[in-house]
């Protein structure tokens, strides 16, 4: 019997990463990518020392109680709202995430979604594919400009800063932002970004991008009251987390053209999508793929694995989210 630590890999990941884990650990993986229920996950964790998780596993007190040997959960995501950090710390379980490696890729995607939304790219593609394009028209799918417009970013962490730089330096946008805390002056200058209140941002931005982490306080940061503050020509992009936007209120605002359009990569209760969002034309919908490039997903899997290797190697986790 091996005396290596026992690791559970909760979802399918790159075979090379699993092979590397096998050099250090006794690994149970999930190559078929079965979606385990919390009870099935708990049963598999009963004899495990470590877990490589993704955003789809909830790590809470009930799960921890069923996993008496568990010492670390390495999330393959920068966001870790699937962790009950307090319960993990109380149980002496280390949590880690995957910051930095996905910053630029995710900022690229945020900008892509903003452009697709403002320039009505998927709506016009559906029209073309449906065989409806029979003649040119002066106002056909006329959207709003990106260059020279005002970009409002809510949540100015690493990804928000990446989007600000793309907007300010690449597209000559005026960048305003709102965040829990103001950036240091040097960072504001680098991003060419001006701090404003949330209301001022919503009132003045042509394009609003949400990049804040999900916390209970961030729930429905954008609801009907906030949508009412936005310009009728404005667009809204959410690449942060489902639940930050009230999807029902947004669907109504899009239907009533209270705002021009939205781009959504994340949803309340995903992978379920609020049904009305599937029927309104002025929304671009993607299935939580902002970090999905092959090199970035590899880097995320590798960093999660490196956290496990460093932790059990006695070197401490590389990117901890709690202190145990
Ligand atoms: C992940 C993400 O793909 O890193 C995050 O926080 O939202 C995405 O990059 C997703 O959470 C899967 O773990």
CSV table of C-alpha atoms and ligand atoms in Angstrom, one decimal:
chain,number,residue,atom,x,y,z
A,1,UNK,CA,0.0,0.0,0.0
A,2,UNK,CA,1.3,3.4,-1.0
A,3,UNK,CA,2.0,5.9,1.8
A,4,UNK,CA,1.6,8.8,-0.6
A,5,UNK,CA,-1.1,11.4,0.3
A,6,UNK,CA,-4.4,10.6,-1.3
A,7,UNK,CA,-5.8,13.2,-3.7
A,8,UNK,CA,-9.2,13.4,-5.4
A,9,UNK,CA,-9.5,15.3,-8.7
A,10,UNK,CA,-13.2,16.3,-8.8
A,11,UNK,CA,-13.6,17.0,-12.5
A,12,UNK,CA,-11.8,16.0,-15.7
A,13,UNK,CA,-8.6,18.0,-16.3
A,14,UNK,CA,-5.6,17.7,-18.6
A,15,UNK,CA,-4.2,14.1,-18.6
A,16,UNK,CA,-0.7,15.6,-18.3
A,17,UNK,CA,-1.6,17.4,-15.0
A,18,UNK,CA,-3.1,14.2,-13.6
A,19,UNK,CA,0.1,12.3,-14.6
A,20,UNK,CA,2.2,14.9,-12.8
A,21,UNK,CA,0.0,14.5,-9.7
A,22,UNK,CA,0.5,10.8,-9.8
A,23,UNK,CA,4.2,11.2,-9.4
A,24,UNK,CA,3.6,12.7,-5.9
A,25,UNK,CA,0.2,11.3,-4.9
A,26,UNK,CA,-2.2,8.4,-4.9
A,27,UNK,CA,-4.7,10.0,-7.2
A,28,UNK,CA,-8.4,9.2,-7.8
A,29,UNK,CA,-9.5,11.3,-10.8
A,30,UNK,CA,-12.7,11.7,-12.9
A,31,UNK,CA,-11.7,11.3,-16.5
A,32,UNK,CA,-15.4,10.8,-17.6
A,33,UNK,CA,-16.2,14.1,-15.9
A,34,UNK,CA,-19.2,12.7,-14.0
A,35,UNK,CA,-21.0,15.4,-12.0
A,36,UNK,CA,-21.0,14.0,-8.5
A,37,UNK,CA,-23.7,15.0,-6.1
A,38,UNK,CA,-22.5,16.5,-2.8
A,39,UNK,CA,-23.1,13.0,-1.2
A,40,UNK,CA,-21.0,11.3,-3.9
A,41,UNK,CA,-18.2,13.8,-3.5
A,42,UNK,CA,-18.3,13.4,0.3
A,43,UNK,CA,-18.1,9.6,0.0
A,44,UNK,CA,-15.0,9.9,-2.3
A,45,UNK,CA,-13.4,12.4,0.1
A,46,UNK,CA,-13.8,10.2,3.2
A,47,UNK,CA,-10.2,8.8,2.9
A,48,UNK,CA,-8.6,11.7,1.0
A,49,UNK,CA,-5.9,14.2,2.1
A,50,UNK,CA,-6.4,16.7,-0.7
A,51,UNK,CA,-8.9,17.8,-3.3
A,52,UNK,CA,-8.4,19.5,-6.6
A,53,UNK,CA,-11.8,21.3,-7.1
A,54,UNK,CA,-13.4,23.6,-9.7
A,55,UNK,CA,-16.0,26.2,-9.1
A,56,UNK,CA,-18.7,23.6,-9.3
A,57,UNK,CA,-17.9,21.9,-6.0
A,58,UNK,CA,-19.3,23.5,-2.9
A,59,UNK,CA,-16.9,23.1,0.0
A,60,UNK,CA,-18.9,23.7,3.2
A,61,UNK,CA,-19.1,22.5,6.8
A,62,UNK,CA,-21.2,19.4,5.9
A,63,UNK,CA,-18.7,18.2,3.3
A,64,UNK,CA,-15.7,18.9,5.6
A,65,UNK,CA,-17.3,16.9,8.4
A,66,UNK,CA,-17.4,13.9,6.0
A,67,UNK,CA,-13.7,14.4,5.1
A,68,UNK,CA,-11.8,14.0,8.4
A,69,UNK,CA,-8.4,13.6,6.7
A,70,UNK,CA,-8.7,16.5,4.3
A,71,UNK,CA,-6.0,19.1,4.6
A,72,UNK,CA,-6.2,21.2,1.4
A,73,UNK,CA,-8.6,22.1,-1.4
A,74,UNK,CA,-6.9,23.5,-4.5
A,75,UNK,CA,-9.5,25.3,-6.6
A,76,UNK,CA,-8.8,25.5,-10.3
A,77,UNK,CA,-10.3,29.0,-10.5
A,78,UNK,CA,-9.4,32.5,-9.2
A,79,UNK,CA,-12.9,33.0,-7.7
A,80,UNK,CA,-13.5,30.9,-4.7
A,81,UNK,CA,-17.1,31.7,-3.7
A,82,UNK,CA,-17.7,27.9,-3.8
A,83,UNK,CA,-15.6,27.8,-0.6
A,84,UNK,CA,-17.0,28.4,2.8
A,85,UNK,CA,-13.7,29.9,3.9
A,86,UNK,CA,-14.7,30.3,7.5
A,87,UNK,CA,-15.7,26.6,7.8
A,88,UNK,CA,-12.5,25.6,6.0
A,89,UNK,CA,-10.3,27.6,8.4
A,90,UNK,CA,-12.2,26.3,11.4
A,91,UNK,CA,-11.6,22.7,10.2
A,92,UNK,CA,-7.9,23.5,9.5
A,93,UNK,CA,-8.3,23.0,5.8
A,94,UNK,CA,-6.1,25.1,3.5
A,95,UNK,CA,-7.7,26.7,0.5
A,96,UNK,CA,-5.9,27.9,-2.7
A,97,UNK,CA,-7.0,29.5,-5.9
A,98,UNK,CA,-5.4,30.3,-9.3
A,99,UNK,CA,-4.8,34.1,-9.6
A,100,UNK,CA,-2.6,35.8,-12.2
A,101,UNK,CA,-2.4,33.0,-14.7
A,102,UNK,CA,-5.8,33.9,-16.1
A,103,UNK,CA,-5.7,37.7,-15.8
A,104,UNK,CA,-4.9,38.7,-19.4
A,105,UNK,CA,-6.9,35.9,-21.1
A,106,UNK,CA,-10.0,36.9,-19.0
A,107,UNK,CA,-9.5,40.6,-19.7
A,108,UNK,CA,-9.2,39.7,-23.5
A,109,UNK,CA,-12.6,37.9,-23.2
A,110,UNK,CA,-14.2,40.8,-21.3
A,111,UNK,CA,-13.2,43.1,-24.0
A,112,UNK,CA,-14.4,40.7,-26.7
A,113,UNK,CA,-17.8,40.4,-25.0
A,114,UNK,CA,-18.0,44.1,-24.8
A,115,UNK,CA,-17.3,44.5,-28.5
A,116,UNK,CA,-19.7,41.7,-29.5
A,117,UNK,CA,-22.4,43.3,-27.4
A,118,UNK,CA,-21.9,46.9,-28.5
A,119,UNK,CA,-21.6,45.9,-32.2
A,120,UNK,CA,-24.5,43.3,-32.1
A,121,UNK,CA,-22.3,40.5,-33.5
A,122,UNK,CA,-24.3,37.4,-32.4
A,123,UNK,CA,-27.7,39.0,-33.1
A,124,UNK,CA,-26.6,39.9,-36.7
A,125,UNK,CA,-25.0,36.5,-37.2
A,126,UNK,CA,-28.3,34.8,-36.2
A,127,UNK,CA,-30.1,37.0,-38.8
A,128,UNK,CA,-27.6,36.1,-41.5
A,129,UNK,CA,-27.7,32.3,-40.7
A,130,UNK,CA,-31.5,32.4,-40.8
A,131,UNK,CA,-31.4,33.6,-44.4
A,132,UNK,CA,-32.9,37.0,-43.6
A,133,UNK,CA,-30.2,39.1,-45.2
A,134,UNK,CA,-31.6,40.2,-48.5
A,135,UNK,CA,-30.5,43.8,-48.8
A,136,UNK,CA,-28.3,46.4,-47.1
A,137,UNK,CA,-30.0,49.0,-45.0
A,138,UNK,CA,-28.5,52.2,-43.5
A,139,UNK,CA,-29.5,51.3,-39.9
A,140,UNK,CA,-29.1,47.5,-40.1
A,141,UNK,CA,-27.7,46.3,-36.7
A,142,UNK,CA,-26.3,49.8,-36.0
A,143,UNK,CA,-24.8,49.6,-32.5
A,144,UNK,CA,-22.8,51.9,-30.4
A,145,UNK,CA,-19.1,52.9,-30.7
A,146,UNK,CA,-16.4,51.5,-28.4
A,147,UNK,CA,-13.5,53.9,-29.3
A,148,UNK,CA,-13.8,57.2,-27.6
A,149,UNK,CA,-16.7,56.1,-25.4
A,150,UNK,CA,-16.8,55.9,-21.6
A,151,UNK,CA,-16.0,52.5,-20.1
A,152,UNK,CA,-17.2,52.0,-16.5
A,153,UNK,CA,-15.6,49.1,-14.6
A,154,UNK,CA,-17.0,47.8,-11.4
A,155,UNK,CA,-14.4,45.7,-9.6
A,156,UNK,CA,-10.9,47.0,-10.2
A,157,UNK,CA,-8.8,43.9,-9.4
A,158,UNK,CA,-6.2,42.5,-11.8
A,159,UNK,CA,-8.8,41.6,-14.5
A,160,UNK,CA,-10.5,45.0,-14.2
A,161,UNK,CA,-7.2,46.7,-14.6
A,162,UNK,CA,-6.4,44.6,-17.7
A,163,UNK,CA,-9.7,45.7,-19.2
A,164,UNK,CA,-9.1,49.3,-18.3
A,165,UNK,CA,-5.7,49.3,-20.0
A,166,UNK,CA,-7.2,47.7,-23.2
A,167,UNK,CA,-9.9,50.4,-23.3
A,168,UNK,CA,-7.7,53.4,-22.4
A,169,UNK,CA,-4.6,52.5,-24.4
A,170,UNK,CA,-6.1,50.5,-27.3
A,171,UNK,CA,-9.4,52.2,-27.9
A,172,UNK,CA,-9.0,55.7,-26.5
A,173,UNK,CA,-11.8,55.2,-24.1
A,174,UNK,CA,-12.3,57.3,-21.0
A,175,UNK,CA,-12.1,54.9,-18.1
A,176,UNK,CA,-14.0,55.3,-14.9
A,177,UNK,CA,-14.2,52.7,-12.1
A,178,UNK,CA,-15.8,51.8,-8.8
A,179,UNK,CA,-14.2,49.4,-6.4
A,180,UNK,CA,-14.3,48.6,-2.6
A,181,UNK,CA,-11.1,50.6,-2.3
A,182,UNK,CA,-9.4,53.1,-4.5
A,183,UNK,CA,-6.3,52.1,-6.5
A,184,UNK,CA,-2.9,53.6,-5.6
A,185,UNK,CA,-2.3,56.8,-7.7
A,186,UNK,CA,0.4,55.1,-9.8
A,187,UNK,CA,-1.9,52.2,-10.7
A,188,UNK,CA,-4.7,54.7,-11.6
A,189,UNK,CA,-2.3,56.5,-13.9
A,190,UNK,CA,-1.2,53.2,-15.5
A,191,UNK,CA,-4.8,52.3,-16.2
A,192,UNK,CA,-5.8,55.9,-17.0
A,193,UNK,CA,-8.7,55.3,-14.8
A,194,UNK,CA,-10.7,57.7,-12.6
A,195,UNK,CA,-12.5,56.6,-9.4
A,196,UNK,CA,-16.2,57.5,-9.2
A,197,UNK,CA,-19.2,56.4,-7.1
A,198,UNK,CA,-21.2,53.5,-8.3
A,199,UNK,CA,-24.2,55.8,-9.2
A,200,UNK,CA,-22.0,58.2,-11.1
A,201,UNK,CA,-20.5,55.3,-13.0
A,202,UNK,CA,-23.9,53.8,-13.9
A,203,UNK,CA,-25.2,57.3,-15.0
A,204,UNK,CA,-22.3,58.2,-17.2
A,205,UNK,CA,-20.7,55.0,-18.7
A,206,UNK,CA,-21.5,54.0,-22.2
A,207,UNK,CA,-20.3,50.5,-21.4
A,208,UNK,CA,-20.4,48.9,-18.0
A,209,UNK,CA,-18.3,45.9,-17.2
A,210,UNK,CA,-18.6,43.8,-14.0
A,211,UNK,CA,-15.5,42.1,-12.8
A,212,UNK,CA,-15.9,42.1,-9.0
A,213,UNK,CA,-15.7,38.9,-6.9
A,214,UNK,CA,-18.9,37.4,-5.6
A,215,UNK,CA,-19.6,38.0,-1.9
A,216,UNK,CA,-23.0,38.1,-0.2
A,217,UNK,CA,-22.6,41.9,-0.2
A,218,UNK,CA,-22.1,41.9,-4.0
A,219,UNK,CA,-25.4,39.9,-4.5
A,220,UNK,CA,-27.5,41.9,-7.1
A,221,UNK,CA,-25.0,44.7,-7.4
A,222,UNK,CA,-27.0,45.4,-10.5
A,223,UNK,CA,-30.8,45.2,-10.1
A,224,UNK,CA,-33.7,47.2,-11.5
A,225,UNK,CA,-32.8,50.4,-9.6
A,226,UNK,CA,-29.2,50.3,-11.0
A,227,UNK,CA,-30.4,49.5,-14.5
A,228,UNK,CA,-32.8,52.5,-14.3
A,229,UNK,CA,-29.7,54.7,-13.7
A,230,UNK,CA,-28.0,53.6,-16.9
A,231,UNK,CA,-28.3,55.4,-20.2
A,232,UNK,CA,-30.8,53.8,-22.6
A,233,UNK,CA,-27.9,53.5,-25.1
A,234,UNK,CA,-25.6,51.7,-22.6
A,235,UNK,CA,-24.4,48.1,-22.6
A,236,UNK,CA,-23.7,45.9,-19.6
A,237,UNK,CA,-21.2,43.0,-19.5
A,238,UNK,CA,-20.9,40.5,-16.7
A,239,UNK,CA,-17.8,38.3,-16.6
A,240,UNK,CA,-17.8,38.2,-12.8
A,241,UNK,CA,-20.2,35.7,-11.2
A,242,UNK,CA,-23.9,34.8,-11.5
A,243,UNK,CA,-25.9,36.5,-8.8
A,244,UNK,CA,-24.0,39.8,-9.1
A,245,UNK,CA,-26.7,40.8,-11.6
A,246,UNK,CA,-30.4,40.2,-11.0
A,247,UNK,CA,-31.0,38.3,-14.2
A,248,UNK,CA,-34.8,38.7,-14.1
A,249,UNK,CA,-34.5,42.5,-13.8
A,250,UNK,CA,-31.9,42.5,-16.6
A,251,UNK,CA,-34.1,40.4,-18.9
A,252,UNK,CA,-37.0,42.9,-18.4
A,253,UNK,CA,-34.7,45.9,-18.9
A,254,UNK,CA,-33.4,44.4,-22.2
A,255,UNK,CA,-37.0,43.6,-23.3
A,256,UNK,CA,-38.1,47.2,-22.6
A,257,UNK,CA,-34.9,48.6,-24.1
A,258,UNK,CA,-34.2,50.3,-20.8
A,259,UNK,CA,-30.6,49.6,-21.8
A,260,UNK,CA,-29.4,48.8,-25.3
A,261,UNK,CA,-27.8,45.4,-24.8
A,262,UNK,CA,-25.9,43.0,-22.5
A,263,UNK,CA,-23.2,40.4,-22.7
A,264,UNK,CA,-23.3,37.7,-20.1
A,265,UNK,CA,-20.7,34.9,-19.5
A,266,UNK,CA,-22.1,34.0,-16.0
A,267,UNK,CA,-25.6,33.4,-14.7
A,268,UNK,CA,-27.6,33.0,-11.5
A,269,UNK,CA,-27.9,29.3,-11.0
A,270,UNK,CA,-25.8,28.4,-14.0
A,271,UNK,CA,-25.7,26.2,-16.0
A,272,UNK,CA,-29.4,27.1,-15.9
A,273,UNK,CA,-30.2,30.4,-17.6
A,274,UNK,CA,-33.1,32.6,-16.8
A,275,UNK,CA,-35.5,31.7,-19.6
A,276,UNK,CA,-36.4,35.2,-20.8
A,277,UNK,CA,-32.7,35.9,-21.4
A,278,UNK,CA,-32.8,33.2,-24.1
A,279,UNK,CA,-35.6,34.9,-25.9
A,280,UNK,CA,-34.5,38.6,-25.9
A,281,UNK,CA,-32.4,39.4,-29.0
A,282,UNK,CA,-30.2,42.1,-27.5
A,283,UNK,CA,-28.0,39.9,-25.3
A,284,UNK,CA,-24.8,38.0,-26.1
A,285,UNK,CA,-24.7,34.7,-24.1
A,286,UNK,CA,-21.6,32.6,-23.5
A,287,UNK,CA,-21.2,29.5,-21.2
A,288,UNK,CA,-18.7,30.8,-18.6
A,289,UNK,CA,-15.7,30.6,-20.9
A,290,UNK,CA,-13.8,33.9,-20.1
A,291,UNK,CA,-10.7,32.0,-19.0
A,292,UNK,CA,-11.0,29.3,-21.7
A,293,UNK,CA,-7.9,29.3,-23.8
A,294,UNK,CA,-5.9,26.1,-23.9
A,295,UNK,CA,-2.7,27.7,-22.5
A,296,UNK,CA,-4.6,29.4,-19.7
A,297,UNK,CA,-6.7,26.4,-18.7
A,298,UNK,CA,-3.4,24.4,-18.6
A,299,UNK,CA,-1.8,27.1,-16.5
A,300,UNK,CA,-4.8,27.0,-14.1
A,301,UNK,CA,-4.7,23.2,-13.8
A,302,UNK,CA,-0.9,23.3,-13.3
A,303,UNK,CA,-1.1,26.0,-10.6
A,304,UNK,CA,-3.8,24.0,-8.7
A,305,UNK,CA,-1.5,20.9,-8.9
A,306,UNK,CA,1.5,23.0,-7.9
A,307,UNK,CA,-0.4,24.2,-4.8
A,308,UNK,CA,-1.0,20.5,-3.8
A,309,UNK,CA,2.6,19.5,-4.5
A,310,UNK,CA,4.1,22.5,-2.6
A,311,UNK,CA,1.7,22.0,0.3
A,312,UNK,CA,2.4,18.3,0.8
A,313,UNK,CA,6.1,18.9,0.1
A,314,UNK,CA,6.1,21.1,3.2
A,315,UNK,CA,6.8,24.3,1.3
A,316,UNK,CA,3.4,25.9,2.0
A,317,UNK,CA,0.8,26.7,-0.6
A,318,UNK,CA,1.7,29.1,-3.4
A,319,UNK,CA,-1.5,31.0,-3.6
A,320,UNK,CA,-3.5,30.5,-0.3
A,321,UNK,CA,-6.9,32.1,0.3
A,322,UNK,CA,-6.9,31.4,4.0
A,323,UNK,CA,-4.5,31.2,6.9
A,324,UNK,CA,-4.5,28.0,8.9
B,1,LIG,C1,-13.3,29.0,-14.2
B,1,LIG,C2,-13.6,31.4,-13.2
B,1,LIG,O1,-13.3,28.5,-15.5
B,1,LIG,O2,-11.4,31.4,-12.3
B,1,LIG,C3,-12.6,31.7,-12.1
B,1,LIG,O3,-13.0,32.2,-11.1
B,1,LIG,O4,-14.7,31.8,-13.1
B,1,LIG,C4,-13.3,30.5,-14.4
B,1,LIG,O5,-12.0,30.9,-14.8
B,1,LIG,C5,-14.4,28.4,-13.4
B,1,LIG,O6,-14.6,29.0,-12.2
B,1,LIG,C6,-14.1,26.9,-13.3
B,1,LIG,O7,-13.5,26.6,-12.1
